[in-house]
Structures are given as structure tokens and as C-alpha cells.
mmCIF file of C-alpha atoms in Angstrom:
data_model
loop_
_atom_site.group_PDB
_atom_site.id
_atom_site.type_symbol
_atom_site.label_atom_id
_atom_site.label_comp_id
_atom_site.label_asym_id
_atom_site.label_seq_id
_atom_site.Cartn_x
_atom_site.Cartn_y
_atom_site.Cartn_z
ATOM 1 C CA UNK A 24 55.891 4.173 37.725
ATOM 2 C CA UNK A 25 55.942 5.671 34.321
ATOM 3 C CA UNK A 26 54.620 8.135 32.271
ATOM 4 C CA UNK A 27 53.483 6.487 28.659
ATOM 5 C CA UNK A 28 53.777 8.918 25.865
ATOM 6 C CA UNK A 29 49.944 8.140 24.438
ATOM 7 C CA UNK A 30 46.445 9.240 25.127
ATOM 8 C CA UNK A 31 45.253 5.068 24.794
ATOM 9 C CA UNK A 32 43.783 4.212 27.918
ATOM 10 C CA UNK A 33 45.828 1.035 28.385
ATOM 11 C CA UNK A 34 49.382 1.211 26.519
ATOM 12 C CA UNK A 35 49.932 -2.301 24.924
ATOM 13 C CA UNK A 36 54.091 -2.556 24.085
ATOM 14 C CA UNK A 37 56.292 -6.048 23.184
ATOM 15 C CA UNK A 38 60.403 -5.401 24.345
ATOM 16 C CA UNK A 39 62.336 -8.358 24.699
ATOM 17 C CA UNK A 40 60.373 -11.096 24.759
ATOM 18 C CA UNK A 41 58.143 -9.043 27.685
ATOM 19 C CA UNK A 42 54.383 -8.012 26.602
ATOM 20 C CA UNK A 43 53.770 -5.096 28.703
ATOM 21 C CA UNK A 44 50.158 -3.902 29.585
ATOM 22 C CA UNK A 45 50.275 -0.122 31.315
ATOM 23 C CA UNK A 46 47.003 1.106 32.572
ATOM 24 C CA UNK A 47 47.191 4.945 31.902
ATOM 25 C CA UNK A 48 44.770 6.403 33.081
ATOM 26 C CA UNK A 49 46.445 8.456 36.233
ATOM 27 C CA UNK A 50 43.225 10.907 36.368
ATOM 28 C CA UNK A 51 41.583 8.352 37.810
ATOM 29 C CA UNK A 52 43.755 6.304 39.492
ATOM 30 C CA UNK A 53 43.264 4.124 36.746
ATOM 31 C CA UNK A 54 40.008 3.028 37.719
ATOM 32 C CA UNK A 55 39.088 0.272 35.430
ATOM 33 C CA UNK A 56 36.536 0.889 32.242
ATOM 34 C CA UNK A 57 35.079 -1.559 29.871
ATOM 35 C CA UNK A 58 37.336 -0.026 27.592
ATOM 36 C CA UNK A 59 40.622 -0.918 29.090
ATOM 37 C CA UNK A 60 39.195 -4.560 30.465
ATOM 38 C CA UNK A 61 38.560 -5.137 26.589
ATOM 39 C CA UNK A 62 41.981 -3.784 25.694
ATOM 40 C CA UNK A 63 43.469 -5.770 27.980
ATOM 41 C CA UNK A 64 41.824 -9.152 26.757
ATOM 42 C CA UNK A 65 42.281 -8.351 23.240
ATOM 43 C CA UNK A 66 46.242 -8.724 24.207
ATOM 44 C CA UNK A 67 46.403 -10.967 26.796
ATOM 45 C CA UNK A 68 44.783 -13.657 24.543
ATOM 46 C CA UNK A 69 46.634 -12.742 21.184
ATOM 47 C CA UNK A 70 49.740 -12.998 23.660
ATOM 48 C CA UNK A 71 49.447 -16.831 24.433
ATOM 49 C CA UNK A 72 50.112 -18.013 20.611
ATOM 50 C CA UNK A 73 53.025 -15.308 20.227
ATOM 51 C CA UNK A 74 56.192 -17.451 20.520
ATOM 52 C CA UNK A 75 58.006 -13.843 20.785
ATOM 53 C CA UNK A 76 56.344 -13.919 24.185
ATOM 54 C CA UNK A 77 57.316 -15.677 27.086
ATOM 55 C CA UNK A 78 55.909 -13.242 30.161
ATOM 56 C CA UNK A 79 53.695 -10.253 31.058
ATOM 57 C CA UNK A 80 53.938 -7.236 32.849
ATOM 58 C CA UNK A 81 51.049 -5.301 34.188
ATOM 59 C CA UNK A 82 51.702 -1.760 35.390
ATOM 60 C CA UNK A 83 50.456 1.461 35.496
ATOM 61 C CA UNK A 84 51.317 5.268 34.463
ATOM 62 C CA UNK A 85 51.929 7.481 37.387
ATOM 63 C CA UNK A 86 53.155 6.743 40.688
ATOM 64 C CA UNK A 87 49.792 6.847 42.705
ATOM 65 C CA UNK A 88 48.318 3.953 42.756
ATOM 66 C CA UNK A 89 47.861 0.505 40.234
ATOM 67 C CA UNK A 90 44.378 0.592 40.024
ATOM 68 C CA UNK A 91 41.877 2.177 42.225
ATOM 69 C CA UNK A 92 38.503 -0.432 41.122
ATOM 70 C CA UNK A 93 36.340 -0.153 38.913
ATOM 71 C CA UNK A 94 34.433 2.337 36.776
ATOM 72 C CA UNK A 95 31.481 1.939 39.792
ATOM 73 C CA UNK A 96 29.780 5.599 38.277
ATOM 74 C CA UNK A 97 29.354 4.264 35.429
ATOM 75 C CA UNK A 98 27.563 0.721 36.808
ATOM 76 C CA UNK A 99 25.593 3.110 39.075
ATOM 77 C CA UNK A 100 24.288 5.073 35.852
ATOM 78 C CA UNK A 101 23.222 1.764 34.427
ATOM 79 C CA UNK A 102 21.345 0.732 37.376
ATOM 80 C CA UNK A 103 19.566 4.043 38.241
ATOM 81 C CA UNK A 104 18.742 4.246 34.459
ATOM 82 C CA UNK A 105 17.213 1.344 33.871
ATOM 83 C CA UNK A 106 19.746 -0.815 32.070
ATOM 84 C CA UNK A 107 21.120 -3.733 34.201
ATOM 85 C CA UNK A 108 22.344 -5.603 31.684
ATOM 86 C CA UNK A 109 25.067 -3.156 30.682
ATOM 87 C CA UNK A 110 26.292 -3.647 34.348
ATOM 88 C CA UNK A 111 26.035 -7.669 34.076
ATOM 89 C CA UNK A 112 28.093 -6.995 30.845
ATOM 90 C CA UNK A 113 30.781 -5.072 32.750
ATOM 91 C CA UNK A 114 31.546 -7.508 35.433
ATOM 92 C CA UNK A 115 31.208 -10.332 32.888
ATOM 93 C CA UNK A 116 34.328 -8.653 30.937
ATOM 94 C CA UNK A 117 36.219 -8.037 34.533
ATOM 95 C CA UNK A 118 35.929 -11.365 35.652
ATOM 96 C CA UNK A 119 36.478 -12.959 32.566
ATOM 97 C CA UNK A 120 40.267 -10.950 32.733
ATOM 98 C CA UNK A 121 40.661 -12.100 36.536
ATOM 99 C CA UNK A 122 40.528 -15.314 35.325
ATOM 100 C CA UNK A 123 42.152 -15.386 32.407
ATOM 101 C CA UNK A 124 45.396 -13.466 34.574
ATOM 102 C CA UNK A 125 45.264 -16.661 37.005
ATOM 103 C CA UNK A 126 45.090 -18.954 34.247
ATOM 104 C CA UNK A 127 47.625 -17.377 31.811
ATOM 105 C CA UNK A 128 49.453 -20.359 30.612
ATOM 106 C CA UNK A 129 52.851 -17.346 30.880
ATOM 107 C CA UNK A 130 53.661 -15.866 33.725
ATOM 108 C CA UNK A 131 52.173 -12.645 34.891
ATOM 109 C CA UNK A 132 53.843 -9.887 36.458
ATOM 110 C CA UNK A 133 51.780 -7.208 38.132
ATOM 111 C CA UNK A 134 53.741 -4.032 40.080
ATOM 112 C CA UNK A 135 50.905 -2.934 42.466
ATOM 113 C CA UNK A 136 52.924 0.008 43.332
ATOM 114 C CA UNK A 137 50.360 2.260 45.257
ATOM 115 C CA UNK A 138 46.731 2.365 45.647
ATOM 116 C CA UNK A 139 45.440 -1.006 44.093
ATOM 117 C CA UNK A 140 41.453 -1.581 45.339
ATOM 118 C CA UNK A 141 38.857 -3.722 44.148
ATOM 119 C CA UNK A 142 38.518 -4.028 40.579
ATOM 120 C CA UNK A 143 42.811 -3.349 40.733
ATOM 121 C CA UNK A 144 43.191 -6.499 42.966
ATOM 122 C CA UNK A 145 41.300 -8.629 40.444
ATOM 123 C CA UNK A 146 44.183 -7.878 38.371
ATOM 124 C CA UNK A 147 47.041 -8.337 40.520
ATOM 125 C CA UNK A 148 45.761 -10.957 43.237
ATOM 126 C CA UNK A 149 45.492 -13.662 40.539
ATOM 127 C CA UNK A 150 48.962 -13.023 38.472
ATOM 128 C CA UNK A 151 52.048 -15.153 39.232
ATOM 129 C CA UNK A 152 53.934 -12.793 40.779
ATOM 130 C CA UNK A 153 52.389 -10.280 42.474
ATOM 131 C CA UNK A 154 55.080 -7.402 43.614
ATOM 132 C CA UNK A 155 54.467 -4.402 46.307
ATOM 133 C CA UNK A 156 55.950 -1.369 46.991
ATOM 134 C CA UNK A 157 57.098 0.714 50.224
ATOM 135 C CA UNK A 158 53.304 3.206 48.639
ATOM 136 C CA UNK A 159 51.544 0.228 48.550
ATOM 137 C CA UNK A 160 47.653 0.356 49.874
ATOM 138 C CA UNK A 161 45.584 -3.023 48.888
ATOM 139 C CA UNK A 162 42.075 -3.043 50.093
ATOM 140 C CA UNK A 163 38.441 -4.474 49.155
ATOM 141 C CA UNK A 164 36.865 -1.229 50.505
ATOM 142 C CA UNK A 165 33.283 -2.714 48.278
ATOM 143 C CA UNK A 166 30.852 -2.699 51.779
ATOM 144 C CA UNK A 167 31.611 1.111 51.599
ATOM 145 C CA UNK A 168 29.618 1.366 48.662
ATOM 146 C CA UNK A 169 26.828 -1.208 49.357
ATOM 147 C CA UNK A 170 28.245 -3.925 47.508
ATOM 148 C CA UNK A 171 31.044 -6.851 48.276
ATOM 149 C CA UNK A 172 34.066 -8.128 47.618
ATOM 150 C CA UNK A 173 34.237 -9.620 44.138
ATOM 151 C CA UNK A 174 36.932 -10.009 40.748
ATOM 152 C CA UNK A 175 37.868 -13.459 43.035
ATOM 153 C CA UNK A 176 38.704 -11.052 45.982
ATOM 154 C CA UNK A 177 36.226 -13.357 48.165
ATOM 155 C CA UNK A 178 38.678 -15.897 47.350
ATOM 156 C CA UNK A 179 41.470 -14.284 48.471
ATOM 157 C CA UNK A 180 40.154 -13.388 51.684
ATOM 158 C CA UNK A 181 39.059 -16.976 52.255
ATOM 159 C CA UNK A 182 42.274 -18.116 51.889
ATOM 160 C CA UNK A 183 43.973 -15.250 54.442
ATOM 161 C CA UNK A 184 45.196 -16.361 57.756
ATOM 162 C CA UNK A 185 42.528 -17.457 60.434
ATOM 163 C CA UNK A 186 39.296 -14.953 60.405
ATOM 164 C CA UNK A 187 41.755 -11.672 58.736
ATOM 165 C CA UNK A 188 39.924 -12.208 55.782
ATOM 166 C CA UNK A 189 36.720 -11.812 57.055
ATOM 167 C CA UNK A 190 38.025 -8.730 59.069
ATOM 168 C CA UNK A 191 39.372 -7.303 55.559
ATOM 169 C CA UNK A 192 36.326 -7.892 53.461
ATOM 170 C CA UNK A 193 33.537 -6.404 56.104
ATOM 171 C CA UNK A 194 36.012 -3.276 57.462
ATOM 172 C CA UNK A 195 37.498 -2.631 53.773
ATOM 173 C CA UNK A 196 40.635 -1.178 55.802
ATOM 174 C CA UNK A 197 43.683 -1.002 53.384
ATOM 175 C CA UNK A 198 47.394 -3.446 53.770
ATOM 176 C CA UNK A 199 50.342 -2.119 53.454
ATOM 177 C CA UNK A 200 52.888 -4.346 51.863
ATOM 178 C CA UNK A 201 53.328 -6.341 54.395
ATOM 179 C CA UNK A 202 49.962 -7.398 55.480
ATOM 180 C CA UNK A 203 49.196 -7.841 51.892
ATOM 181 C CA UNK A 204 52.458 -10.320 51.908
ATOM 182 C CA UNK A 205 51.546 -12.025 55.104
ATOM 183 C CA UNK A 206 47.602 -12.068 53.913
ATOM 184 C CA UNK A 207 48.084 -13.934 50.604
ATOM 185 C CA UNK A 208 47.742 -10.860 48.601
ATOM 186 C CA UNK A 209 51.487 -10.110 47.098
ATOM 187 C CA UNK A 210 54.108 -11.995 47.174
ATOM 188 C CA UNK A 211 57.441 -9.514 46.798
ATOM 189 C CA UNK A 212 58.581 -6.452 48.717
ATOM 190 C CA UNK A 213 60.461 -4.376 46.214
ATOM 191 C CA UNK A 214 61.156 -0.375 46.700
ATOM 192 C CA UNK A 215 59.525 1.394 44.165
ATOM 193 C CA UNK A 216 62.968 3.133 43.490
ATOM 194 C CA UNK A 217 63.972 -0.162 42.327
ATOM 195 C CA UNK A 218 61.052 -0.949 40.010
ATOM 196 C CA UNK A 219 62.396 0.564 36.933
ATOM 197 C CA UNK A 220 65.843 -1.565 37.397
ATOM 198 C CA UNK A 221 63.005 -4.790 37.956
ATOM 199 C CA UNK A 222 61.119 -3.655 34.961
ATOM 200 C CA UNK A 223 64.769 -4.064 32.569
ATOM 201 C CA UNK A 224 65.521 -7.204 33.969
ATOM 202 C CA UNK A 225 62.461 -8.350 32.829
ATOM 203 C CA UNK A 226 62.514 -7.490 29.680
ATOM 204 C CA UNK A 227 66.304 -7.710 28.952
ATOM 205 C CA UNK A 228 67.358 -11.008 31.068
ATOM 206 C CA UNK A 229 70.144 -12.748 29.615
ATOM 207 C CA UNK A 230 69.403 -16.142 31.277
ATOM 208 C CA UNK A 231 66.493 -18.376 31.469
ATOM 209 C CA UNK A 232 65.551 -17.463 34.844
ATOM 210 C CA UNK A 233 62.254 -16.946 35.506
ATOM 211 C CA UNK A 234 60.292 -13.714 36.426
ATOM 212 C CA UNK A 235 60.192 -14.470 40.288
ATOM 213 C CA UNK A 236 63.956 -15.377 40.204
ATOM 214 C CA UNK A 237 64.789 -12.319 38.481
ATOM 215 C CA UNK A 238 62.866 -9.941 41.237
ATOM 216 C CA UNK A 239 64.219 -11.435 43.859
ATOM 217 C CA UNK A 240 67.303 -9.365 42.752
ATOM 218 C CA UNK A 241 65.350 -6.877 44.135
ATOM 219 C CA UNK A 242 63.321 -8.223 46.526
ATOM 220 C CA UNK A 243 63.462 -6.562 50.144
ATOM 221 C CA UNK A 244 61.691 -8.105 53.494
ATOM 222 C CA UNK A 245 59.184 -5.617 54.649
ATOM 223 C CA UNK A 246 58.276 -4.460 58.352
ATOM 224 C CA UNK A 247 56.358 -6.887 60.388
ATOM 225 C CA UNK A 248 52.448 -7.217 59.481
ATOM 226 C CA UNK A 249 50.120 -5.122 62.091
ATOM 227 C CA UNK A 250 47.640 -7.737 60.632
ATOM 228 C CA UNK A 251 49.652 -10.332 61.980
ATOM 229 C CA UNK A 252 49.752 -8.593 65.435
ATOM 230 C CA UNK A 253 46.369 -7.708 65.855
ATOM 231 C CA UNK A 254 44.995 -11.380 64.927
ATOM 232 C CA UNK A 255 44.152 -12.800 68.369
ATOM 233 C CA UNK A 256 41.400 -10.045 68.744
ATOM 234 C CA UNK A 257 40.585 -10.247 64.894
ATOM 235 C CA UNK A 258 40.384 -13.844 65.353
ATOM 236 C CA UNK A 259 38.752 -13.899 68.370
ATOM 237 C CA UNK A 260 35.199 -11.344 66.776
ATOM 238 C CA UNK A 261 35.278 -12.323 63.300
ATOM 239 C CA UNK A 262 35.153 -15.755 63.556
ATOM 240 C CA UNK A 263 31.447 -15.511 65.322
ATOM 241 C CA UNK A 264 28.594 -16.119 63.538
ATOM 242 C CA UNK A 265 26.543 -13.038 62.297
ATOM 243 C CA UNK A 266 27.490 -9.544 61.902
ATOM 244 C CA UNK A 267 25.312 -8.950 64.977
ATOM 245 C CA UNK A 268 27.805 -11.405 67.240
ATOM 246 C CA UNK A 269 30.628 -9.658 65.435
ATOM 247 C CA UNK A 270 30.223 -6.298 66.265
ATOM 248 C CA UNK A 271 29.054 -7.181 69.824
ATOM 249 C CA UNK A 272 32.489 -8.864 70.297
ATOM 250 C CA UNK A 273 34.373 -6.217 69.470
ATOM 251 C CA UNK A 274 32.625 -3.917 71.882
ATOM 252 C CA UNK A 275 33.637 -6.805 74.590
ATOM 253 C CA UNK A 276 36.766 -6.676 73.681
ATOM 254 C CA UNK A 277 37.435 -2.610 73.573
ATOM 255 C CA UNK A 278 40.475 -0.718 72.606
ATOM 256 C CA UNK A 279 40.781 -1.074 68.765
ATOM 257 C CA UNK A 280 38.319 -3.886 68.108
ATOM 258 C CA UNK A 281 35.644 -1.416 69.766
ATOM 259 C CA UNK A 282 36.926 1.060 67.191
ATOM 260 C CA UNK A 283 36.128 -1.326 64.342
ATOM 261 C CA UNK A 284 32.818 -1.775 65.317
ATOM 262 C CA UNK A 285 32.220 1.527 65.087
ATOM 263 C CA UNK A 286 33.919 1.554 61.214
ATOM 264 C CA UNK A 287 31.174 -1.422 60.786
ATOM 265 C CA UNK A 288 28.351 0.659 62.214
ATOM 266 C CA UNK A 289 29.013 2.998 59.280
ATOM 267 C CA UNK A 290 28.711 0.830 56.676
ATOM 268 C CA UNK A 291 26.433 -0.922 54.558
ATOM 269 C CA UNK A 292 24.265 -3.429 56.787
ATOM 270 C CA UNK A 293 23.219 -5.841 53.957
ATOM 271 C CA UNK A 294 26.715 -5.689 51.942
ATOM 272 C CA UNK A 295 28.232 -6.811 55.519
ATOM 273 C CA UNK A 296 25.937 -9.637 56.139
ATOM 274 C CA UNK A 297 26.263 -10.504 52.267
ATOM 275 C CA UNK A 298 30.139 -10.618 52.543
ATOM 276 C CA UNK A 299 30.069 -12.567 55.718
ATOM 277 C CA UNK A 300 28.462 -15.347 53.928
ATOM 278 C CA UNK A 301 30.106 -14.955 50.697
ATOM 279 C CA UNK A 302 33.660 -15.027 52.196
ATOM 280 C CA UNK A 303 32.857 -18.099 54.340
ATOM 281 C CA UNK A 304 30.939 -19.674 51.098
ATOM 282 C CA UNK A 305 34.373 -18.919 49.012
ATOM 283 C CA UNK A 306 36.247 -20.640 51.692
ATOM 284 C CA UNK A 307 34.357 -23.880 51.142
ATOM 285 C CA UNK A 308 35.055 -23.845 47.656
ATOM 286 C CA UNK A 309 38.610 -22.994 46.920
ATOM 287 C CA UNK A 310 37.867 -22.855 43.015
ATOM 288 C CA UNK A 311 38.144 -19.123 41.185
ATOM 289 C CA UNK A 312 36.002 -20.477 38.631
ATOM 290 C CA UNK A 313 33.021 -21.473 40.868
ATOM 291 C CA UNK A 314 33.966 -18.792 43.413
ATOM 292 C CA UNK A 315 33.846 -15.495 40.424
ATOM 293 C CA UNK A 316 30.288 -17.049 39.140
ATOM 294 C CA UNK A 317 29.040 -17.255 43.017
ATOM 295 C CA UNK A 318 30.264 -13.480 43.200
ATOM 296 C CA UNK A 319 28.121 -12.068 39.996
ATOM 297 C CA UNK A 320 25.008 -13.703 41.057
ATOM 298 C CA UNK A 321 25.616 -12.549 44.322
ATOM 299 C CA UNK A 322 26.392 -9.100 43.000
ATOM 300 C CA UNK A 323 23.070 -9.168 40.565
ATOM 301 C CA UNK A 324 21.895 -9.722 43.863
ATOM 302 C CA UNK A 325 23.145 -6.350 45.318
ATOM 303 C CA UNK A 326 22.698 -4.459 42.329
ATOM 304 C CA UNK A 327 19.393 -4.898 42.440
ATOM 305 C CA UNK A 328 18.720 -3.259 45.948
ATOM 306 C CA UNK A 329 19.307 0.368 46.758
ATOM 307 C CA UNK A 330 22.134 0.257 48.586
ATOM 308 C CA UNK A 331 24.717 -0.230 45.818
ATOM 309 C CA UNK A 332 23.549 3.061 44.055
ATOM 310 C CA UNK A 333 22.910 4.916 47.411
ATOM 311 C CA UNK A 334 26.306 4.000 48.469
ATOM 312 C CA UNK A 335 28.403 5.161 45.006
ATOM 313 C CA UNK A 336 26.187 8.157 45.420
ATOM 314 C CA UNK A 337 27.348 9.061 48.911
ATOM 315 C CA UNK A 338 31.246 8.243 48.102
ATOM 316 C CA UNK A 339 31.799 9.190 44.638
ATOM 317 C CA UNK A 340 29.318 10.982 43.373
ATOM 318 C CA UNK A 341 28.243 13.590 45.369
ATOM 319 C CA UNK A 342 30.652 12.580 47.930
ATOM 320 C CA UNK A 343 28.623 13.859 50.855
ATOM 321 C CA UNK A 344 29.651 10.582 52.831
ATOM 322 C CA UNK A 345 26.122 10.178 54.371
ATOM 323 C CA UNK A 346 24.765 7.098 52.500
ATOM 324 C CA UNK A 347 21.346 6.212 53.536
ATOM 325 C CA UNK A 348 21.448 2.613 54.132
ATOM 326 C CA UNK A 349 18.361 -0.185 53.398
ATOM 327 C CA UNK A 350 18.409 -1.568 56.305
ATOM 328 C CA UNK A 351 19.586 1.127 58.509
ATOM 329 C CA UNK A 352 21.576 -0.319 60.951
ATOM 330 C CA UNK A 353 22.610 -4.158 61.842
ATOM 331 C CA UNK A 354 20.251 -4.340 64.193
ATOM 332 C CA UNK A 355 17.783 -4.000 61.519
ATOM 333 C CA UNK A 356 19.185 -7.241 59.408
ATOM 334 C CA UNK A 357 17.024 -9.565 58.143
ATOM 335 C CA UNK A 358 17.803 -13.056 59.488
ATOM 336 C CA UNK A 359 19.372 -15.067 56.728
ATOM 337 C CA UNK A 360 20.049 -12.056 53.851
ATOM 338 C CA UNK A 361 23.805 -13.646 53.536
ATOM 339 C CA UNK A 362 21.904 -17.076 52.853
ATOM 340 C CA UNK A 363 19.096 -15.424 50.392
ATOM 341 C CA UNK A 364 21.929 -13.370 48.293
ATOM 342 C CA UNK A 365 23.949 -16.917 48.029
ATOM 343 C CA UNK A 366 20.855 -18.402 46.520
ATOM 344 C CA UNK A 367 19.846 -16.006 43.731
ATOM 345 C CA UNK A 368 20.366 -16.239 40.060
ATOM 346 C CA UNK A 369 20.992 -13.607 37.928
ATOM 347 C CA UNK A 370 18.931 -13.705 34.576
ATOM 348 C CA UNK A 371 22.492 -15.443 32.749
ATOM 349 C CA UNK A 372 25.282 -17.106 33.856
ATOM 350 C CA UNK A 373 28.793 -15.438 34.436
ATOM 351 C CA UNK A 374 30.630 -18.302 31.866
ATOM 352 C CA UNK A 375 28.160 -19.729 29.218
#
């Protein structure tokens, strides 16, 4: 949305009562490093005692995208090279931030104008207000890399309409704004023309409305959800009981739900079974707290098997898109690997 005159990876600004965090780095589509998270909590915390502050705004330079995840090359380095613990530190610092956005005792603006993926909807899925854009593209895309869902994404999946979570989580297909509206995952359509107009309102307003009152000045309703019109067959396969039953579902069905289970055939075999059960285990709980320390064990889990690091490999790194999964294929599932990756502990706890 704008283009910050400084090299700082996240630009940290006070104007009118509005502290204003701008990820800038637009290289990368601002994928998220330890550098930034820590940034970012340095403020967020020194903003709650600042009586000159009464709300937040996260954005980001450029106009591509919010945040495209996290610094995942970087985790893969520390696996492959020995050194776990500086991953466990990583998601430690992101989840700590996801949770201190959903429990920020001010309200918390975030523009997810563009591409905003897994570590980028731990930021925005757990602020107050939670605004989209005509370029929006919201996904947890995580099983394409051999991991899950995770910064309290299983959460908001669980809480999606009938089985669209699940359908979300395991495919990784991206929302547009609205099926990230009618999903749970934004709550205002505003044109991204208007976002500069929405960003001096907030930090200019001459009356004590608050932030969500003030965007709906500029508020817009969005087309109607294809999520919303594809959930009887959605509903209908991802509400059986094992990626196996899924995907054999879908082929029953045919037309785009056989398409799917192609997608799923693609992907990683133990990060789908692993998300099945997490989402479903998230449901149950309904708690971010509980729910963000039952995604790092779970993700200790993942990190320590190859598919993680085979799976940044193929996408990212050398970007030959030919991951060699452990297990190959679904068929090839160990019974009860959703159940097993529940269970483990990683050597800490997430909040101590």
C-alpha cells in the first residue's frame, strides 16, 4: 500500500494517536524473519502503557501481498544443519506475536491487502479488525511444504463453516475476499483504492468512534463466496474420517471434488493426515492459547521428519516442484500418524 522511505525491515511510526507497524520487506513478499517478529514485539508491548496510543495498524510496503509466511529457508537450514532449537526459537517468537495481536488490550488493525499466507495470517487472523482487499489471496498453503497449518491458523479453520476448514487446511487453495469474509478469516471488504483514505481516518478521526466504525466508511460487500457454493460437496468428503475416505469421496463425487483429490494426491501424505487431526483437535478446544502450544509440539513433530525439509526444498529452494514425499502416497499412511503427532512433546514448552 505504501512505499516506507527506510531500509528497517519493519517501519515502526506513532501519528495521531495510531501506532503503525509496516512490514517492508516487498522482496520477499514480506515473508516474516525473526528479525521483524522481534521488531514487532518490541512495539507492540511498549505500545500498551503509551497513553498516546489508543489503536494499531499493521500493514505492509508494496502493493503485492501483506505477508507471504514465514522465513521457512531459513527453518529448513536449521533443521538440515543440525540446529533444531533455532527453529523451536523461531516459532516460539511467531506465536508468541499471534497471541499477543489477539490479546492486545487496543484494537488491532491489519490491511491484508494481497497475498497474506501462513505466517501473514497469524498476524492478521487474530487482530480486531481484519480488512481485505479486491487483490486479496489468504491461504494456509503449509501441507505443500510438508508441514501444517499453525500461528493459530488450525484455529481458524476449526471455527470455518461446516467441513471448509478442513477443505482449506489439507488443499492449501487460496480465498479471495470473500471466502475469507464468509470463512471467519476477515471481516471488511474495502477497495484497496480506498485504503489510503481508511489509513487517515485512522489516524486523524475527530470522534471517538472506534476503528471498525470508522472503516465501515469504506467498507464495500464483496461478490458471493465460491466457498459458500461449493460446500455441499466440500461438506459432503471432508467431513469423513481419514484422508484415505476423503480422497475416495471426492473421486465419487467427480467434477471438481475429483479435481481436488488429485491437488491432495500431490501433496504431503503425513502433513495431510497430521492436519486432519490437528484441525479437528483445534475444533474441540476453541482456546488460541492451548490450540498455538498443540501446534508447536505438533510442528516439532514434523520438523523432525523429512518431509518438512524435502518439501521447502522442492518449492522454494530449488523450486523443482517434485518433492519426494515420506510416505509416498496416502495409500502408504500409517494408521493413526494424526493421533501419534497430537501426542508428542517437543523437548520445551511453547509458553513457560
Amino acid at each position: 500500500m505504501s512505499t516506507p522511505q527506510s531500509d528497517a525491515p519493519v517501519i515502526v511510526q506513532m501519528t495521531g494517536g495510531l501506532g503503525q507497524l509496516t512490514l517492508n520487506r516487498p522482496h520477499t513478499l514480506n515473508a516474516l524473519s525473526i528479525d521483524m517478529i522481534e521488531i514487532m514485539l518490541v512495539a507492540l508491548r511498549g505500545w500498551i502503557s503509551d497513553p498516546d496510543v489508543s489503536a494499531v495498524l499493521i500493514d505492509a510496503a508494496g502493493d503485492r501481498g501483506l505477508c507471504a509466511g514465514g522465513d521457512v529457508r531459513a527453518v529448513r537450514e536449521s533443521l538440515i544443519s543440525g540446529r533444531p532449537d533455532e527453529a523451536l526459537h523461531f516459532f516460539r517468537e511467531e506465536y508468541a506475536l499471534d497471541l499477543l495481536i489477539h490479546e492486545y488490550p487496543k484494537p488491532v488493525v491489519v490491511f491484508a491487502d494481497g497475498i497474506t499466507m501462513g505466517g501473514g495470517i497469524g498476524i492478521s487472523g487474530h487482530a480486531a479488525v481484519r480488512v481485505v482487499t479486491e487483490r486479496s489471496q489468504l491461504a494456509m498453503p503449509e501441507t505443500r511444504i510438508g508441514f501444517t497449518p499453525d500461528v493459530g491458523g488450525s484455529l481458524l479453520l476449526a471455527r470455518a463453516p461446516g467441513c471448509i476448514g478442513e477443505y482449506l487446511g489439507l488443499t492449501g487453495v487460496a480465498m479471495n475476499a470473500a471466502d475469507a469474509i464468509w470463512a471467519g478469516f476477515a471481516d471488511q471488504y474495502v477497495p484497496s483504492v480506498r485504503l489510503p483514505s481508511a489509513l487517515d481516518a485512522l489516524r486523524h478521526r475527530a470522534d471517538p468512534g472506534t476503528p471498525m466504525e470508522l472503516l465501515m466508511l469504506f467498507d464495500e460487500t464483496p461478490e458471493r463466496s465460491r466457498l459458500e457454493d461449493a460446500r455441499e460437496w466440500i461438506d459432503d468428503a471432508f467431513s469423513r474420517d481419514t484422508v484415505g475416505d476423503i480422497v475416495d469421496r471426492l473421486r465419487e463425487i467427480g467434477g471438481d471434488a475429483a479435481a481436488t483429490a488429485e491437488l491432495l494426491g500431490e501433496l504431503s501424505p503425513s502433513s495431510l493426515a497430521v492436519t486432519l487431526a490437528s484441525i479437528r483437535a483445534a475444533r474441540a478446544s476453541n482456546d488460541l492459547r492451548a490450540v498455538l502450544e498443540q501446534e508447536f509440539h505438533v510442528g516439532a513433530f514434523l520438523s523432525g521428519r523429512p518431509d518438512m525439509a524435502e518439501g521447502i526444498r522442492a518449492q522454494l529452494v530449488d523450486k523443482d516442484r517434485s518433492p519426494r514425499w515420506s510416505p509416498a502416497t496416502i495409500a502408504d499412511l500409517p494408521v493413526g500418524l494424526g493421533e501419534e503427532a497430537l501426542a508428542f512433546r517437543a523437548p520445551t514448552a511453547l509458553f513457560t
